[in-house]
XYZ file of N, CA, C and O in Angstrom:
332
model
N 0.849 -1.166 0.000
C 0.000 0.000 0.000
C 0.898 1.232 0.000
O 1.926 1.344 0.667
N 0.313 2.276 -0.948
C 1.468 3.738 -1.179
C 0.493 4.997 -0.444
O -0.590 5.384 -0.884
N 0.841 5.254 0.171
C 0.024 6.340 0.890
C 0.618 7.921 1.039
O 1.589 8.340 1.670
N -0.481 8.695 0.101
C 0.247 10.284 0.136
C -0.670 10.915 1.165
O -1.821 10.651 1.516
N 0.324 11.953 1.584
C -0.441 13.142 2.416
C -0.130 14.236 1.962
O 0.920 14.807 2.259
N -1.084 14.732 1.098
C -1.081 16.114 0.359
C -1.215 17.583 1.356
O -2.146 17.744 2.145
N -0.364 18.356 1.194
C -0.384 19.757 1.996
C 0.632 20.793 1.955
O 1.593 20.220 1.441
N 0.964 21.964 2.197
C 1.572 22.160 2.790
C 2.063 22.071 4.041
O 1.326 21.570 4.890
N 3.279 22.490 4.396
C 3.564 22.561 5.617
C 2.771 23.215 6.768
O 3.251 24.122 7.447
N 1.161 22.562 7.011
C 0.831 23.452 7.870
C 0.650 22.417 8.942
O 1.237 21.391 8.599
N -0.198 22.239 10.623
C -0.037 21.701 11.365
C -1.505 20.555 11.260
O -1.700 19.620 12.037
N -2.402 20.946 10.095
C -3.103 19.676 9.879
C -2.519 18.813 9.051
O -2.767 17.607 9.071
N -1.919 19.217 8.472
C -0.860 18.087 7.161
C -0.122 17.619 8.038
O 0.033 16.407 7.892
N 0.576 18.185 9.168
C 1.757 17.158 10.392
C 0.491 16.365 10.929
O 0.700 15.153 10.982
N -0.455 16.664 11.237
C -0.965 16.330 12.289
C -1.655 14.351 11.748
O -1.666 13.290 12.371
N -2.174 14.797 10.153
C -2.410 14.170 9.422
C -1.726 12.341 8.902
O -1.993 11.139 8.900
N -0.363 13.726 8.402
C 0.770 12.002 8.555
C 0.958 11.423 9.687
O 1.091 10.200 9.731
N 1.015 12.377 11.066
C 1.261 11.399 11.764
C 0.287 10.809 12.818
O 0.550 10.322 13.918
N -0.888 10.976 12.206
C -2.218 9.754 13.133
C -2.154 9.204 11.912
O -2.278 8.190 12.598
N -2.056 8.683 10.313
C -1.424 7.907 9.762
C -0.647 6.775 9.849
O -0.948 5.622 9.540
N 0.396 7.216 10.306
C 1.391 6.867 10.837
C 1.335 5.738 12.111
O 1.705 4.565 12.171
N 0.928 6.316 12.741
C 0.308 5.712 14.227
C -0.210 4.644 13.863
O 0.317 3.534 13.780
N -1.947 5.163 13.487
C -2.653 4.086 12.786
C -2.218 2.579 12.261
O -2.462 1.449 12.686
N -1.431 3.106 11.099
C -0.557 1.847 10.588
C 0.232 1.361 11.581
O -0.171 0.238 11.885
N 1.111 1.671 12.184
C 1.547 0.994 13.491
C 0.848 0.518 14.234
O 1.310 -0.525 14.697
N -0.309 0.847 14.678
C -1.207 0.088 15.795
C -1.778 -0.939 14.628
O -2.220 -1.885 15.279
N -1.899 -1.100 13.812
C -2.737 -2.053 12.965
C -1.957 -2.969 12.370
O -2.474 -3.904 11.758
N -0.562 -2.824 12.471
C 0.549 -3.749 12.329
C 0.460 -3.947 10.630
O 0.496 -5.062 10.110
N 0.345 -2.724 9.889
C 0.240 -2.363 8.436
C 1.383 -2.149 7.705
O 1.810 -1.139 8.264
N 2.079 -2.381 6.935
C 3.195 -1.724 6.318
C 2.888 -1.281 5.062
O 2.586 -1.964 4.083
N 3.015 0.266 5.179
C 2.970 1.096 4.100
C 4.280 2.046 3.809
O 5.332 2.008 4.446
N 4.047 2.697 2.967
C 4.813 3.801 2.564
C 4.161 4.934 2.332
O 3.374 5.059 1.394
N 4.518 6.125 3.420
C 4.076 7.447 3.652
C 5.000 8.301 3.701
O 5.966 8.474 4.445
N 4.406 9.043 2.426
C 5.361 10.525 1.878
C 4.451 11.629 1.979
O 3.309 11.355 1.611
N 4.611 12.598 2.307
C 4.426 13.920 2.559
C 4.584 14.935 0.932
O 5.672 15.443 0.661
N 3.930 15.028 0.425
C 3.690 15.938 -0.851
C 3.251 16.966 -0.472
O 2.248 17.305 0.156
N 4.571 17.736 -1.154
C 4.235 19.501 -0.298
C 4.289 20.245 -1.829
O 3.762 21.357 -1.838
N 4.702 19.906 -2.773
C 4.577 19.848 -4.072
C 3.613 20.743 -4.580
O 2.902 19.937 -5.180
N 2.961 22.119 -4.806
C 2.083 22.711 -5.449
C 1.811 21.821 -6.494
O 0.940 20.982 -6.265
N 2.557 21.809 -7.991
C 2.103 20.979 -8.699
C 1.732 19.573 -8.651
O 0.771 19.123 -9.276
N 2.384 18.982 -8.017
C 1.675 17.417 -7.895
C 0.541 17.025 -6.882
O -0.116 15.985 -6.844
N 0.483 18.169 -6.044
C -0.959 18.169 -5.438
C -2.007 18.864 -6.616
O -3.078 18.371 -6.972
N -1.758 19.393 -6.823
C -2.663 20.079 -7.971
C -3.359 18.928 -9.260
O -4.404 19.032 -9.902
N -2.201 17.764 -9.291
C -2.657 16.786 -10.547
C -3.507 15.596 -9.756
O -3.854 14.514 -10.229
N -3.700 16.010 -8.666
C -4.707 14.979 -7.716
C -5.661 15.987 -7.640
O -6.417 15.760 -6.695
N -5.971 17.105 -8.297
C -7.504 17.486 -8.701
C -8.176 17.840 -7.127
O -9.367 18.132 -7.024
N -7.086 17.762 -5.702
C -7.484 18.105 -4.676
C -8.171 19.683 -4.210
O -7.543 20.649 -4.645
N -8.980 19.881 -3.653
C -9.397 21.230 -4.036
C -9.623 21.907 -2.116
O -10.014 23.031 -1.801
N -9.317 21.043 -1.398
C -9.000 21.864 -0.365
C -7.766 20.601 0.773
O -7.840 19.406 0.486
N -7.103 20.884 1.552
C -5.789 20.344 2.194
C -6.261 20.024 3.812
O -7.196 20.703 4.236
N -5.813 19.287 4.477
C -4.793 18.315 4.054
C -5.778 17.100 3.050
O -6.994 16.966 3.186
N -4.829 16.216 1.950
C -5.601 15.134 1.652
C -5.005 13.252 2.046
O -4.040 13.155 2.805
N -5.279 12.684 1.807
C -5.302 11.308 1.903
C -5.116 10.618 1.120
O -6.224 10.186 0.803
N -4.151 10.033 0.342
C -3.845 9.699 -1.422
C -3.192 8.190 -1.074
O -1.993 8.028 -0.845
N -4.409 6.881 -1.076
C -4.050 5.800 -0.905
C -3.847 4.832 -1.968
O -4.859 4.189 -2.245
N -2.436 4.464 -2.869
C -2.653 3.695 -4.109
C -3.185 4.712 -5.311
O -3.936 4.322 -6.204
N -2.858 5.604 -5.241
C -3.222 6.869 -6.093
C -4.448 7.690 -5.798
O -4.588 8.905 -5.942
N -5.117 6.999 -5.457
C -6.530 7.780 -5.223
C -7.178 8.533 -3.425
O -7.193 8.268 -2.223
N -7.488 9.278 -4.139
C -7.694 10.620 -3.144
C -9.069 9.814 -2.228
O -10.074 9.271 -2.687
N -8.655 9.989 -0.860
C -10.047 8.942 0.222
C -10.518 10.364 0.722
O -11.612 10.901 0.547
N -9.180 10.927 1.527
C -9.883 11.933 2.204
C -9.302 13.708 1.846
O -8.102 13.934 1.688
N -10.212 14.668 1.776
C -9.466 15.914 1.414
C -10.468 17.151 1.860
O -11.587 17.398 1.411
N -9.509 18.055 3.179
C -10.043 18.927 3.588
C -10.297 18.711 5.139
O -10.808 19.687 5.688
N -10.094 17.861 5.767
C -9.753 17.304 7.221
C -9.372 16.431 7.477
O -9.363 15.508 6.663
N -8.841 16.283 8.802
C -7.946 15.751 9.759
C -9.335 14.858 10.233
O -10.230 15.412 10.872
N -9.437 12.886 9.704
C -10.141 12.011 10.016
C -9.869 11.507 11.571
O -8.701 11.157 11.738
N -10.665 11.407 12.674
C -10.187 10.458 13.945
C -9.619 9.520 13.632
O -9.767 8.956 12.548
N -8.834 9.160 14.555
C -7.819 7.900 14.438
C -8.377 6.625 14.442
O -7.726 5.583 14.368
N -9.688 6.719 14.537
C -10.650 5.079 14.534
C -11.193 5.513 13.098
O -10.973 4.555 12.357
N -11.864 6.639 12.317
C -12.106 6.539 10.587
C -10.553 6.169 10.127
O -10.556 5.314 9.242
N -9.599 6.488 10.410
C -8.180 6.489 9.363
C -8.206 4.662 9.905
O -8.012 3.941 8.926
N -8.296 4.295 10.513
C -8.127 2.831 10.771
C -8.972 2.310 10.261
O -8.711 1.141 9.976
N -10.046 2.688 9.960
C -11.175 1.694 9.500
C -10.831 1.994 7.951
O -11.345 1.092 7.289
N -10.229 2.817 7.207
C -10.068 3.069 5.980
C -8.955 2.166 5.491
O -8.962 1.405 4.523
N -7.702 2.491 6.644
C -6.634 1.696 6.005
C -6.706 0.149 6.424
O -5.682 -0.513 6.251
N -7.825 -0.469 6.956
C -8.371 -1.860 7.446
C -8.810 -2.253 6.126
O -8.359 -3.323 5.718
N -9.775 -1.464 5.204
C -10.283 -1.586 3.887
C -9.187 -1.643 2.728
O -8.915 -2.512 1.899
N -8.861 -0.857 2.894
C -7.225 -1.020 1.590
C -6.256 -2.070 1.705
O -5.744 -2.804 0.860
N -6.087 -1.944 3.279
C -5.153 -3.163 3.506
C -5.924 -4.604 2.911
O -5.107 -5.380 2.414
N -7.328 -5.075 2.881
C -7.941 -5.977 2.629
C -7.641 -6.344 1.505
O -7.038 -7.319 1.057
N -8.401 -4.944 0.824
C -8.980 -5.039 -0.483
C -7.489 -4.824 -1.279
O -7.650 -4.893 -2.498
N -6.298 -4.618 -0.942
C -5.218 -4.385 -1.842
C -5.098 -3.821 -3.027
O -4.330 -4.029 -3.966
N -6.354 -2.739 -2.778
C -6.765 -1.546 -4.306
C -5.485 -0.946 -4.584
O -5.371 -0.130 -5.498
């Protein structure tokens, strides 16, 4: 599983990767999480407000910071489904 976190450097984009982060650790998940601070390559994910959620290419969440039990129940689904 490839997992982006679209933003700038602001403190919902930190806050973002790292209940991410967590998440996958408590769920005993192994992913790969990069931080795209990128104007243009956030821009070609058609995202239209920050922070976003970019799992396997596709955009889950964009425009808030999900509780740490939705980001688990999301990456419980991807991890399954291996989209």
């Amino acid at each position: 599983m490839n997992i982006k976190i679209l933003g700038s450097c602001c403190s919902k984009c930190d806050t973002l990767k790292n209940l991410t982060e967590t998440a996958l650790k408590e769920l005993s998940i192994e992913a790969a999480v990069e931080k795209i601070t990128d104007i243009e390559k956030i821009i070609s994910y058609s995202v239209l407000s920050l922070p976003a959620l970019v799992i396997n290419e596709k955009v889950i969440i964009a425009g808030k910071v999900p509780a740490i039990s939705e980001l688990k129940d999301i990456l419980k689904k991807y991890n399954e489904t291996k989209i």
